[in-house]
CSV table of C-alpha atoms and ligand atoms in Angstrom, one decimal:
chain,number,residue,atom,x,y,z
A,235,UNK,CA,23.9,-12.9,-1.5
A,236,UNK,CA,23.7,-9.6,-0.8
A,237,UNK,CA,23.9,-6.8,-3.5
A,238,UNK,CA,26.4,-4.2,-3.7
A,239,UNK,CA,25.7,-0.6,-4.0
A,240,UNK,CA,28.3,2.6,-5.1
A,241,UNK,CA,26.4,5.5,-3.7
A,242,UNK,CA,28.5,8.6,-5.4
A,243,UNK,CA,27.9,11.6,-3.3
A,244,UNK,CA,27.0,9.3,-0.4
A,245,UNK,CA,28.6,11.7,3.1
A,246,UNK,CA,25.9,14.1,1.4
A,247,UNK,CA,22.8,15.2,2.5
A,248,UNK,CA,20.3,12.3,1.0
A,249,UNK,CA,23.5,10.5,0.2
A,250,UNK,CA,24.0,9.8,3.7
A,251,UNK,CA,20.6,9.0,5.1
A,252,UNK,CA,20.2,6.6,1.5
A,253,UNK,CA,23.4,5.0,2.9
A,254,UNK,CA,21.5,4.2,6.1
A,255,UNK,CA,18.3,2.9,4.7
A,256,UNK,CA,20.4,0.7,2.4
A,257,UNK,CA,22.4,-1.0,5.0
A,258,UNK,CA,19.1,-1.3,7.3
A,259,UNK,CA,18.2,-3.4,4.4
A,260,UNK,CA,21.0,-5.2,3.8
A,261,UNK,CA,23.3,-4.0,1.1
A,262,UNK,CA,26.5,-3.7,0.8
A,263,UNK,CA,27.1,0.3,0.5
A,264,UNK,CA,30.2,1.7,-1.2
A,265,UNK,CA,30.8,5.0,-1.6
A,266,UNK,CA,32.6,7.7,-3.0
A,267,UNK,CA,32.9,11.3,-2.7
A,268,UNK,CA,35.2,14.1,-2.8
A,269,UNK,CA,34.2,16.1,0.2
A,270,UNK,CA,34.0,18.9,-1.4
A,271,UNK,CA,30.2,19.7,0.6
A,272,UNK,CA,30.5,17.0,3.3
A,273,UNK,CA,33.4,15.3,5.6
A,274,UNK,CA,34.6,12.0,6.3
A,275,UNK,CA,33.1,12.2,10.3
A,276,UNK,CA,29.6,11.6,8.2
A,277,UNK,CA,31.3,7.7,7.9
A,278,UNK,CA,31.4,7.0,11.5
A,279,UNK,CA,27.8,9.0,12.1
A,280,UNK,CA,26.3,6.2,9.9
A,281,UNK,CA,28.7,3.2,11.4
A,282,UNK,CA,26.9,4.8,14.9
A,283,UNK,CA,23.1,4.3,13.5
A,284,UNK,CA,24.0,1.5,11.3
A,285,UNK,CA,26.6,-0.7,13.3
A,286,UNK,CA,28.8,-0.4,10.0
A,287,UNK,CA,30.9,1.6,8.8
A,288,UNK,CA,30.1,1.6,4.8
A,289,UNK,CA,33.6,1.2,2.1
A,290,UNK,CA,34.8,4.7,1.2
A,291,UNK,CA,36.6,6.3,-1.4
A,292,UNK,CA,37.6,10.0,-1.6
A,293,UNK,CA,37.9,10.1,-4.9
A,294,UNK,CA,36.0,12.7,-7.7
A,295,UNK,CA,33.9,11.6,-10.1
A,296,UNK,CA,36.2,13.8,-12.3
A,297,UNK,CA,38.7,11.7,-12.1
A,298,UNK,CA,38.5,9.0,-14.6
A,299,UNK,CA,41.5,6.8,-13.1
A,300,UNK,CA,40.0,7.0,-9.3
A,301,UNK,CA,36.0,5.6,-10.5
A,302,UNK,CA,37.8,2.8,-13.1
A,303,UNK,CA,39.9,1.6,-9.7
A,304,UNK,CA,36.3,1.8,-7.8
A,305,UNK,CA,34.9,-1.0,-10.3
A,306,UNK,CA,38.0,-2.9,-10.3
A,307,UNK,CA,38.1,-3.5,-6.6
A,308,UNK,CA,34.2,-4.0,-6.5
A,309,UNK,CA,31.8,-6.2,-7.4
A,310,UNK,CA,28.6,-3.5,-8.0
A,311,UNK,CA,25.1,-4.8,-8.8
A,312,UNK,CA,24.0,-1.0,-9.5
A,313,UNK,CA,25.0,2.9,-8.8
A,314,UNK,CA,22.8,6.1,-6.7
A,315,UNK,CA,24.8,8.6,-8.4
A,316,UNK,CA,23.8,11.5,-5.8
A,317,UNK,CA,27.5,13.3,-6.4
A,318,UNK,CA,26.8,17.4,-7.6
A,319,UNK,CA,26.7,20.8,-7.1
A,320,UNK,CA,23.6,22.0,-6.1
A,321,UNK,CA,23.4,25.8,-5.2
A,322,UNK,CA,20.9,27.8,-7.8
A,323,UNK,CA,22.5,31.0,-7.2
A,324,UNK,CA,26.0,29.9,-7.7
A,325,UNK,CA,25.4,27.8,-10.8
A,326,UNK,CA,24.3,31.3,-12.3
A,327,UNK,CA,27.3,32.9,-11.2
A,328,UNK,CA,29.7,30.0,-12.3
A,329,UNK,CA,27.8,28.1,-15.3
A,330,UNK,CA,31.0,26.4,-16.8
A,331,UNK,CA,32.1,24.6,-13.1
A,332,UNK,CA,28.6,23.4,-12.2
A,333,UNK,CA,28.5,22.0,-16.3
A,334,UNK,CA,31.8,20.8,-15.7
A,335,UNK,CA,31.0,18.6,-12.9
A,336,UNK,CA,27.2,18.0,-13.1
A,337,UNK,CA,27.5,16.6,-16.6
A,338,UNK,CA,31.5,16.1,-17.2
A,339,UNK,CA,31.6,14.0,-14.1
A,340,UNK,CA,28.1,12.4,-14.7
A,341,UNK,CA,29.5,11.3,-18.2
A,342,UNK,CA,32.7,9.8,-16.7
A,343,UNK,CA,30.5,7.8,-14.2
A,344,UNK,CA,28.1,6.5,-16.9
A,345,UNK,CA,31.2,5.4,-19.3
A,346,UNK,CA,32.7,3.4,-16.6
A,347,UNK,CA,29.4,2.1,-15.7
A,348,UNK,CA,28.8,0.9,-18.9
A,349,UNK,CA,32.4,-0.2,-19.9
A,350,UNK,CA,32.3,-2.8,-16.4
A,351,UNK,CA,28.5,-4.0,-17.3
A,352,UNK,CA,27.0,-2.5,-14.6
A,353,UNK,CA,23.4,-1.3,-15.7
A,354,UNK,CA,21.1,0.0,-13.0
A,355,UNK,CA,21.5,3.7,-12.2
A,356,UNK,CA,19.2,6.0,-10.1
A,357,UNK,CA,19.7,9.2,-10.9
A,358,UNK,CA,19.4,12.7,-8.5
A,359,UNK,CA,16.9,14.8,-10.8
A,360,UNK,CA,15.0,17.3,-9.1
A,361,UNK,CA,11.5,19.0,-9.4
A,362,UNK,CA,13.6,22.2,-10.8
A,363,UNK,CA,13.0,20.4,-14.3
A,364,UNK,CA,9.9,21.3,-14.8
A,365,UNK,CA,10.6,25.2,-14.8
A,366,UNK,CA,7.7,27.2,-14.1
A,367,UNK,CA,5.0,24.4,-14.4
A,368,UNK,CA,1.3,25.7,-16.0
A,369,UNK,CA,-0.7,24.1,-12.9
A,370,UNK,CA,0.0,22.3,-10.0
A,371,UNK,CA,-0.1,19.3,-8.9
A,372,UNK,CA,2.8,18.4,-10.9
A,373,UNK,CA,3.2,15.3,-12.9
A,374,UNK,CA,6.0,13.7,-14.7
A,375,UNK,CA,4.6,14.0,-18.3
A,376,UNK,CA,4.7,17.8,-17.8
A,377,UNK,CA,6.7,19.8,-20.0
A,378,UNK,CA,10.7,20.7,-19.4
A,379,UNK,CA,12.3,23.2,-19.1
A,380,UNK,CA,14.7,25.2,-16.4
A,381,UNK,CA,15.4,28.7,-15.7
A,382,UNK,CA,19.2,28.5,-14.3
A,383,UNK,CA,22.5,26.2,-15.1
A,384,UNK,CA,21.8,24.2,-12.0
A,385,UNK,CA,18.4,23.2,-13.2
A,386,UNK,CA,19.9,22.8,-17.0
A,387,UNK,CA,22.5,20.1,-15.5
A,388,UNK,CA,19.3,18.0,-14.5
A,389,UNK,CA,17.5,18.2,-17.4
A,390,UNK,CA,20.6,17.3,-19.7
A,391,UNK,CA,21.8,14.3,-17.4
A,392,UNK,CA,17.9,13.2,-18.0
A,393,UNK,CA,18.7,13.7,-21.8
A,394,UNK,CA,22.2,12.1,-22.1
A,395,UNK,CA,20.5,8.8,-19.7
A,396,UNK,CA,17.8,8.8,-22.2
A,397,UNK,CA,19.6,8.2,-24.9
A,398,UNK,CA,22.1,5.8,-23.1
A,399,UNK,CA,19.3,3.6,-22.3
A,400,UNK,CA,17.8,3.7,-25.8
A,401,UNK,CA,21.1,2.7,-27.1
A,402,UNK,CA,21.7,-0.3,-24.9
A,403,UNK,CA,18.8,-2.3,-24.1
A,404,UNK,CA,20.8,-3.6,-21.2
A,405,UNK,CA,20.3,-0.2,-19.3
A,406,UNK,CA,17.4,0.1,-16.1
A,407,UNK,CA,17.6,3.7,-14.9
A,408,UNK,CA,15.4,5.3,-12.7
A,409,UNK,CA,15.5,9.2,-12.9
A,410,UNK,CA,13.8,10.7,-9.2
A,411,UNK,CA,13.0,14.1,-9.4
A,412,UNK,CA,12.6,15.5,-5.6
A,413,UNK,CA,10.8,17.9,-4.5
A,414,UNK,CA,12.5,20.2,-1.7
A,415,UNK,CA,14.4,17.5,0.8
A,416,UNK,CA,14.1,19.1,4.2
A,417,UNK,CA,14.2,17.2,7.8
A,418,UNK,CA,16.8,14.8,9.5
A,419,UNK,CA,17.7,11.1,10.5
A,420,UNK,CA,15.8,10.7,14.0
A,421,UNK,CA,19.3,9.5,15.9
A,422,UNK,CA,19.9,13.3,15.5
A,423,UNK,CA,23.4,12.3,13.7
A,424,UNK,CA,23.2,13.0,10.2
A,425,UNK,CA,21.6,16.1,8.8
A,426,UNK,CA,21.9,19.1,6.3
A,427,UNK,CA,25.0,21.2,6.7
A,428,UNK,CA,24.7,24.2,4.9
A,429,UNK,CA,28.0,26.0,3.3
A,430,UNK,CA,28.0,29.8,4.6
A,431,UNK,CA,24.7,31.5,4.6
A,432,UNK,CA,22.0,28.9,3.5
A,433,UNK,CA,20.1,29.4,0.2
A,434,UNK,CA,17.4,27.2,1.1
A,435,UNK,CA,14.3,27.7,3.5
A,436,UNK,CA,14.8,25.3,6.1
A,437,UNK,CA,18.6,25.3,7.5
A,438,UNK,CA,18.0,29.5,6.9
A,439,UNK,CA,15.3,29.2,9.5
A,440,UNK,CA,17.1,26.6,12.3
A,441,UNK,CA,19.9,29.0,12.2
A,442,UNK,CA,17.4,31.6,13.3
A,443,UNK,CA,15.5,29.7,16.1
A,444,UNK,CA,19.8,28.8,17.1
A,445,UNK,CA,20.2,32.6,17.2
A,446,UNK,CA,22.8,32.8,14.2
A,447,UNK,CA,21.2,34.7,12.2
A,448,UNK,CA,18.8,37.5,12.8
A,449,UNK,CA,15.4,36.7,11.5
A,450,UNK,CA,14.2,34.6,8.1
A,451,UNK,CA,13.8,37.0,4.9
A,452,UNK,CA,10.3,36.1,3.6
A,453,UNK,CA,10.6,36.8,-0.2
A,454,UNK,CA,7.7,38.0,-1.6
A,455,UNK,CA,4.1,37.5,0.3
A,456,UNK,CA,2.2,38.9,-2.6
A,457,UNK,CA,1.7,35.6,-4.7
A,458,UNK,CA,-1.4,34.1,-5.6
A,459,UNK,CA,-1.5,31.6,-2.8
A,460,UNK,CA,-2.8,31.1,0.6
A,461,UNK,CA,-1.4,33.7,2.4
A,462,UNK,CA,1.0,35.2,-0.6
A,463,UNK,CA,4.0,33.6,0.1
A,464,UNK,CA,5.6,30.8,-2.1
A,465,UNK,CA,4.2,26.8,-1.6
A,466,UNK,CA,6.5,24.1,-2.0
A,467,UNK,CA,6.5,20.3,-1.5
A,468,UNK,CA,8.7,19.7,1.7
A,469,UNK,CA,9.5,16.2,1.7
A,470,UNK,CA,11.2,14.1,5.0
A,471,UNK,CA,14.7,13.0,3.5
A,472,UNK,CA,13.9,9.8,5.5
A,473,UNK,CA,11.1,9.2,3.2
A,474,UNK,CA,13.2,10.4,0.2
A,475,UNK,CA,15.9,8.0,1.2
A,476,UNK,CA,13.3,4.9,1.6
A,477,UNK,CA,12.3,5.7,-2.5
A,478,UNK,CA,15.7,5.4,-3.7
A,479,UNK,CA,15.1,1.8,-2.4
A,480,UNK,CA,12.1,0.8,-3.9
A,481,UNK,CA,13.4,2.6,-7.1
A,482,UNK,CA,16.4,-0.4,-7.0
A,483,UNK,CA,13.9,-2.7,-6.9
A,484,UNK,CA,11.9,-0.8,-9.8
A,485,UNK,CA,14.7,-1.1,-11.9
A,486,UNK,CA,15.6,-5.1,-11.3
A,487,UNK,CA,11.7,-5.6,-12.5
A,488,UNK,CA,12.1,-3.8,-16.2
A,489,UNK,CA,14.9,-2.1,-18.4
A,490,UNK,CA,15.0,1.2,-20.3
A,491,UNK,CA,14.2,4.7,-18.6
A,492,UNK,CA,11.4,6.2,-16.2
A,493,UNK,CA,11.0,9.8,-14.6
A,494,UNK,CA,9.6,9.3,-11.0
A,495,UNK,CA,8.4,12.3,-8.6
A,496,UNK,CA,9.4,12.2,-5.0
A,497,UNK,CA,7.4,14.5,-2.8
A,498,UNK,CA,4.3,14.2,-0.3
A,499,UNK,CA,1.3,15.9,-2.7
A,500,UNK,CA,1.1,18.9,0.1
A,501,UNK,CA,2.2,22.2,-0.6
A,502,UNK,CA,3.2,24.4,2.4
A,503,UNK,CA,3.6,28.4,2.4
A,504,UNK,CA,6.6,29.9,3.8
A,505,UNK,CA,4.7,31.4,6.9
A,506,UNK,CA,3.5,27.9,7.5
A,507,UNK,CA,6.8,26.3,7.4
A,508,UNK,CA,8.0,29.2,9.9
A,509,UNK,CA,5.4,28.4,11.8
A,510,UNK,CA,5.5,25.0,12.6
A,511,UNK,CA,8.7,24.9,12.7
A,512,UNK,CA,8.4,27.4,15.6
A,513,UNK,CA,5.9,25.0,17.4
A,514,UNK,CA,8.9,21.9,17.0
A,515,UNK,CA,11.3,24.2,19.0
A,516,UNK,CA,9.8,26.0,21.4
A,517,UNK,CA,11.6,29.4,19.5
A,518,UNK,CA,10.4,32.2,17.9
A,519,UNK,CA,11.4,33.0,14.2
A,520,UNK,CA,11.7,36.6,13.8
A,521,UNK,CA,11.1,37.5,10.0
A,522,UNK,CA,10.3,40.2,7.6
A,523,UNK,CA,8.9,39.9,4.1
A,524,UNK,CA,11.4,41.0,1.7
A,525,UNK,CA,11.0,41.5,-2.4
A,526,UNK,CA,11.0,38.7,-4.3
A,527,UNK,CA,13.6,36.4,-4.8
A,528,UNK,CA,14.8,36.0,-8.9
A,529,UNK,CA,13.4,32.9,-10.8
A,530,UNK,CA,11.2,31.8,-7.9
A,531,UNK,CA,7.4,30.7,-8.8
A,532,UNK,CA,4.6,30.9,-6.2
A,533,UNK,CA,3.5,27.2,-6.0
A,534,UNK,CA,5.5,23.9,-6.4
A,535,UNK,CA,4.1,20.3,-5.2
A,536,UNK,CA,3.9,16.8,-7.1
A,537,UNK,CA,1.4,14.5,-8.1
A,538,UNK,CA,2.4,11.7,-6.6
A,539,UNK,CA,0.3,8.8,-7.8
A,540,UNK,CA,2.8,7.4,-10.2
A,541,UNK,CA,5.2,6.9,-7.6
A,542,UNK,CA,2.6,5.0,-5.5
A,543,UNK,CA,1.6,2.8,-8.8
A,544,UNK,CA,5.3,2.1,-9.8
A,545,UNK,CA,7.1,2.2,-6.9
A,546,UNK,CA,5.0,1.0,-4.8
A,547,UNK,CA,6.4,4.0,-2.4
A,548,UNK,CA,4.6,6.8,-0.7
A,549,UNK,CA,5.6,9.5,2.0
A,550,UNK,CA,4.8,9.0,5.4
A,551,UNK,CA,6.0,11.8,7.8
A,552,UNK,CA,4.4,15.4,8.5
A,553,UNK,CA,5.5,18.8,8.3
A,554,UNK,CA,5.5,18.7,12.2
A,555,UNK,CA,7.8,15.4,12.1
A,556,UNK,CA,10.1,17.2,9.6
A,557,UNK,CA,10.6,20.4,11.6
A,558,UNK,CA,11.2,18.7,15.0
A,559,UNK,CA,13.7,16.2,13.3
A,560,UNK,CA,15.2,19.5,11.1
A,561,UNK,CA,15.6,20.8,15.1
A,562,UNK,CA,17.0,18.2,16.7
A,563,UNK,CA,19.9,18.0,14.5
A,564,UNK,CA,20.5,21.7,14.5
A,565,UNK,CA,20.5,22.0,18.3
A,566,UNK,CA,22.8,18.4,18.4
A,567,UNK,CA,25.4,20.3,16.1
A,568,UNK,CA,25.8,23.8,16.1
A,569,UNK,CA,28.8,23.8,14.2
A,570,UNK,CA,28.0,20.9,11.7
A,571,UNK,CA,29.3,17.4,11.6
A,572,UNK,CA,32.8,17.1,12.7
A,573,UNK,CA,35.0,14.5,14.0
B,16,NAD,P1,25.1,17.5,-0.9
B,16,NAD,O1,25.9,18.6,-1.4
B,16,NAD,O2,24.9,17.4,0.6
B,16,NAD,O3,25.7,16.1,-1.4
B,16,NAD,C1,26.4,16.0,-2.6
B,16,NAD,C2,27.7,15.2,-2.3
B,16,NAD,O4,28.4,15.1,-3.6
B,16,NAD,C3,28.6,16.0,-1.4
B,16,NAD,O5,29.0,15.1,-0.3
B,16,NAD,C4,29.8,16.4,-2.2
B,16,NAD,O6,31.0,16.4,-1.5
B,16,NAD,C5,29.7,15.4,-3.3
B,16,NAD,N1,30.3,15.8,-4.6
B,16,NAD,C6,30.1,16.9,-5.3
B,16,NAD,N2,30.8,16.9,-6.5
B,16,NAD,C7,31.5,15.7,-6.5
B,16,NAD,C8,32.5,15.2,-7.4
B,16,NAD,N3,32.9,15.8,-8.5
B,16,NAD,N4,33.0,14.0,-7.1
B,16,NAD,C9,32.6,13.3,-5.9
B,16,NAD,N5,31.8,13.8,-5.0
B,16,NAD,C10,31.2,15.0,-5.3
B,16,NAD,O7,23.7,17.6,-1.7
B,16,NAD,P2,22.3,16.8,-1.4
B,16,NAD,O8,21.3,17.8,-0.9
B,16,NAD,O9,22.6,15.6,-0.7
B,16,NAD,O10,21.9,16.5,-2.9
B,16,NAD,C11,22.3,15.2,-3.5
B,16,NAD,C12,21.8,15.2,-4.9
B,16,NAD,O11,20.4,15.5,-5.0
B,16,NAD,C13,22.5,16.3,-5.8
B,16,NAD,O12,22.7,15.8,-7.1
B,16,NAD,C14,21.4,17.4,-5.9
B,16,NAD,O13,21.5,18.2,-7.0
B,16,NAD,C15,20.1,16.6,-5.9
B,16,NAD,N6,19.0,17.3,-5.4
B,16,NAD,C16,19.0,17.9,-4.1
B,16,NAD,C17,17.9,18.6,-3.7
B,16,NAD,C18,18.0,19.4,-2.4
B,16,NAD,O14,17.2,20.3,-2.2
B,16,NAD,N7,18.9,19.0,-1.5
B,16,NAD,C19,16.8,18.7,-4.4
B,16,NAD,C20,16.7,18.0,-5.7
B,16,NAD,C21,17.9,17.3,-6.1
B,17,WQD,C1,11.5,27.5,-0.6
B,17,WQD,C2,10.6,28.7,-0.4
B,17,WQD,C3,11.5,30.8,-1.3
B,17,WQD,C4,14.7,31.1,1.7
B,17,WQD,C5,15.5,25.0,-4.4
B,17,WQD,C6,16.0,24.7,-5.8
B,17,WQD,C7,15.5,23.4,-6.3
B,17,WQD,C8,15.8,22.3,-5.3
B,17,WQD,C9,15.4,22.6,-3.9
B,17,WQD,C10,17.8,21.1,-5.9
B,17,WQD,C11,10.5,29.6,-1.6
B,17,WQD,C12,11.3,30.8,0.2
B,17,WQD,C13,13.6,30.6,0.9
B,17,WQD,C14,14.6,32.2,2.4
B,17,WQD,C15,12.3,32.5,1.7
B,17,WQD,N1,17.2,22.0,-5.2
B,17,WQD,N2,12.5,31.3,1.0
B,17,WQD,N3,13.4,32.9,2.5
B,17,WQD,O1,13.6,27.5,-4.3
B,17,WQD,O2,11.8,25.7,-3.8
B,17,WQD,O3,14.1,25.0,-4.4
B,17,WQD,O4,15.9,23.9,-3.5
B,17,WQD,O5,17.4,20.6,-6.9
B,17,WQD,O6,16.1,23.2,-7.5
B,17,WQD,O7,15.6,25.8,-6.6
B,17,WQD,O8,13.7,26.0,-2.2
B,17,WQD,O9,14.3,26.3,0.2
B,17,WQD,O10,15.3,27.9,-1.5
B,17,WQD,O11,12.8,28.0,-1.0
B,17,WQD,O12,11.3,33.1,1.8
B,17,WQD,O13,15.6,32.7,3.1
B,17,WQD,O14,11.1,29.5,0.7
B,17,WQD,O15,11.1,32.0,-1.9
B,17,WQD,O16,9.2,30.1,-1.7
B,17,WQD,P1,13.3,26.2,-3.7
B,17,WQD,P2,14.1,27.0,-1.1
């Protein structure tokens, strides 16, 4: 029989491709969001690619009532608990929201997870945890440590799950710390759709090469890397996606707790990235280096080996494949993914 999976925050951005590669694979998907950063069209996107159209709930993982009815009225093998706030900048500005529902709703999930004996949990951690590491490449036995709210909401979910699963041996949660998600289902369908002016790299530039914005501030191109500006690990969400499933299979093999790193092992300046992602479509990016953006370090990219060894998982597509796909969904919808 096939197993059933509540994928909170799943009309996201890796929500919604995760929901694709799980019902390519078989499993029942049920998911639940608020729409607070995504809309219900998303549904109908992944009924197109998929041939079905996955159970949904609008409900917030706030509300206590609207998860416990979620368990009641399905049978769930395990949770993807992808469901968050997720802009740096903001969590800075407004600490006690993103606390509020990073960990407040986080908390309600895990309760009612554990109150209806329902065990395996992947969690959304990010690479942000490990603050301004020493050296790169990363690994997961690195220190901890963040530098803004958004970041502290990761590292306390990883705390509070740590201690849930030494307090019940019946726990098996996998925490995946991603490095920077960028890139686009192939169909064209699904994608990232950044709220107002994008914070991150990638949707800044394909709303250059679209011509709504101007040109790409480059912050900072005096670090100590290749050509000064900042190296991070761009990842194909595609790829990301495929982890979280061989991370449910991790966790039916053992119990208790493991931090995983999701990323490719490259690191790719900013100018690189501009630059390919140029070549994918046939635009050019205007740019100018700007100062230096707060809080960001000048190199960022994972060791990936334990994720080969205990996942069995690695990433396969290129920065090339990434920017073309990160195209194709801009050009496909200009104005984001409506009905
Ligand atoms: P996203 O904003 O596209 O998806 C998150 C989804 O959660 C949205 O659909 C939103 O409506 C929903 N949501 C937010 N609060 C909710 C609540 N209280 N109740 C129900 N639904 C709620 O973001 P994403 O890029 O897909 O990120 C998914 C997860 O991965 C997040 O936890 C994020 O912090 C983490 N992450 C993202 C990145 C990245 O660069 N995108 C990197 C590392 C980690
Ligand atoms: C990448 C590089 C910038 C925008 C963030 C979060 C992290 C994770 C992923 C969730 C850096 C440079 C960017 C621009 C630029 N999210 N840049 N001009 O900062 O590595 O990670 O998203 O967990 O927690 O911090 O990603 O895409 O913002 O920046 O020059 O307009 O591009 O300085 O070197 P970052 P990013």
């Amino acid at each position: 029989m096939s197993k059933t999976i509540l994928v909170t925050g799943g009309t996201g951005y890796i929500g919604s491709h995760t929901c694709v590669e799980l019902i390519q694979a078989g499993y029942e998907v049920v998911i639940v969001d608020n729409l607070y950063n995504s809309s219900k069209a998303v549904l109908k996107r992944i009924e197109t690619i998929t041939g079905v159209l996955p159970k949904f709930y609008q409900v917030d993982i706030l509300d206590r009532e609207g998860l416990e009815k979620v368990f009641e009225e399905n049978h769930l093998d395990a949770v993807i608990h992808f469901a968050g706030y997720k802009a740096v900048g903001e969590s800075v500005k407004i600490p006690l929201t993103y606390y509020q529902n990073n960990i407040a709703g986080s908390l309600n999930l895990y309760e009612t997870m554990k109150k209806h004996h329902v065990y395996h949990l992947v969690f959304s951690s990010s690479a942000t945890v490990y603050g301004d590491p020493a050296s790169v490449p990363i690994r997961e036995n690195f220190p901890l440590s963040t530098t803004n709210p958004y970041g502290t909401t990761k590292l306390y979910n990883e705390q509070i799950l740590k201690d849930l699963a030494h307090s019940d041996e019946n726990f098996s949660i996998v925490l995946l710390r991603y490095f920077n998600p960028i890139g686009a289902h192939k169909s064209g369908l699904i994608g990232e759709v950044p709220n107002g002016i994008p914070n991150n790299l990638l949707p800044y530039i394909a709303q250059v090469a679209i011509g709504k914005r101007e040109y790409l501030s480059v912050f900072g191109n005096d670090y100590d890397t290749v050509d000064g500006t900042g190296v991070r690990d761009y990842i194909h969400v595609v790829d990301l996606a495929k982890g979280h499933l061989k991370a449910l299979e991790y966790a039916d093999k053992r119990k208790g707790i493991d931090a995983v790193n999701l990323g490719t092992g490259h690191g790719y300046s900013v100018l690189q990235v501009k630059d390919a992602f140029a070549k994918a479509s046939g635009k050019e990016i205007a740019y100018k280096i700007v100062e230096r953006r707060p809080g960001d370090i000048a190199e960022c990219y994972a060791d990936t080996s334990k994720a080969k060894e205990v996942l069995g998982w690695q990433a396969e597509y290129d920065i090339e494949t990434m920017c073309q796909d990160s195209w194709r969904f801009q050009s496909q919808n200009p104005d984001g993914i409506n009905d």
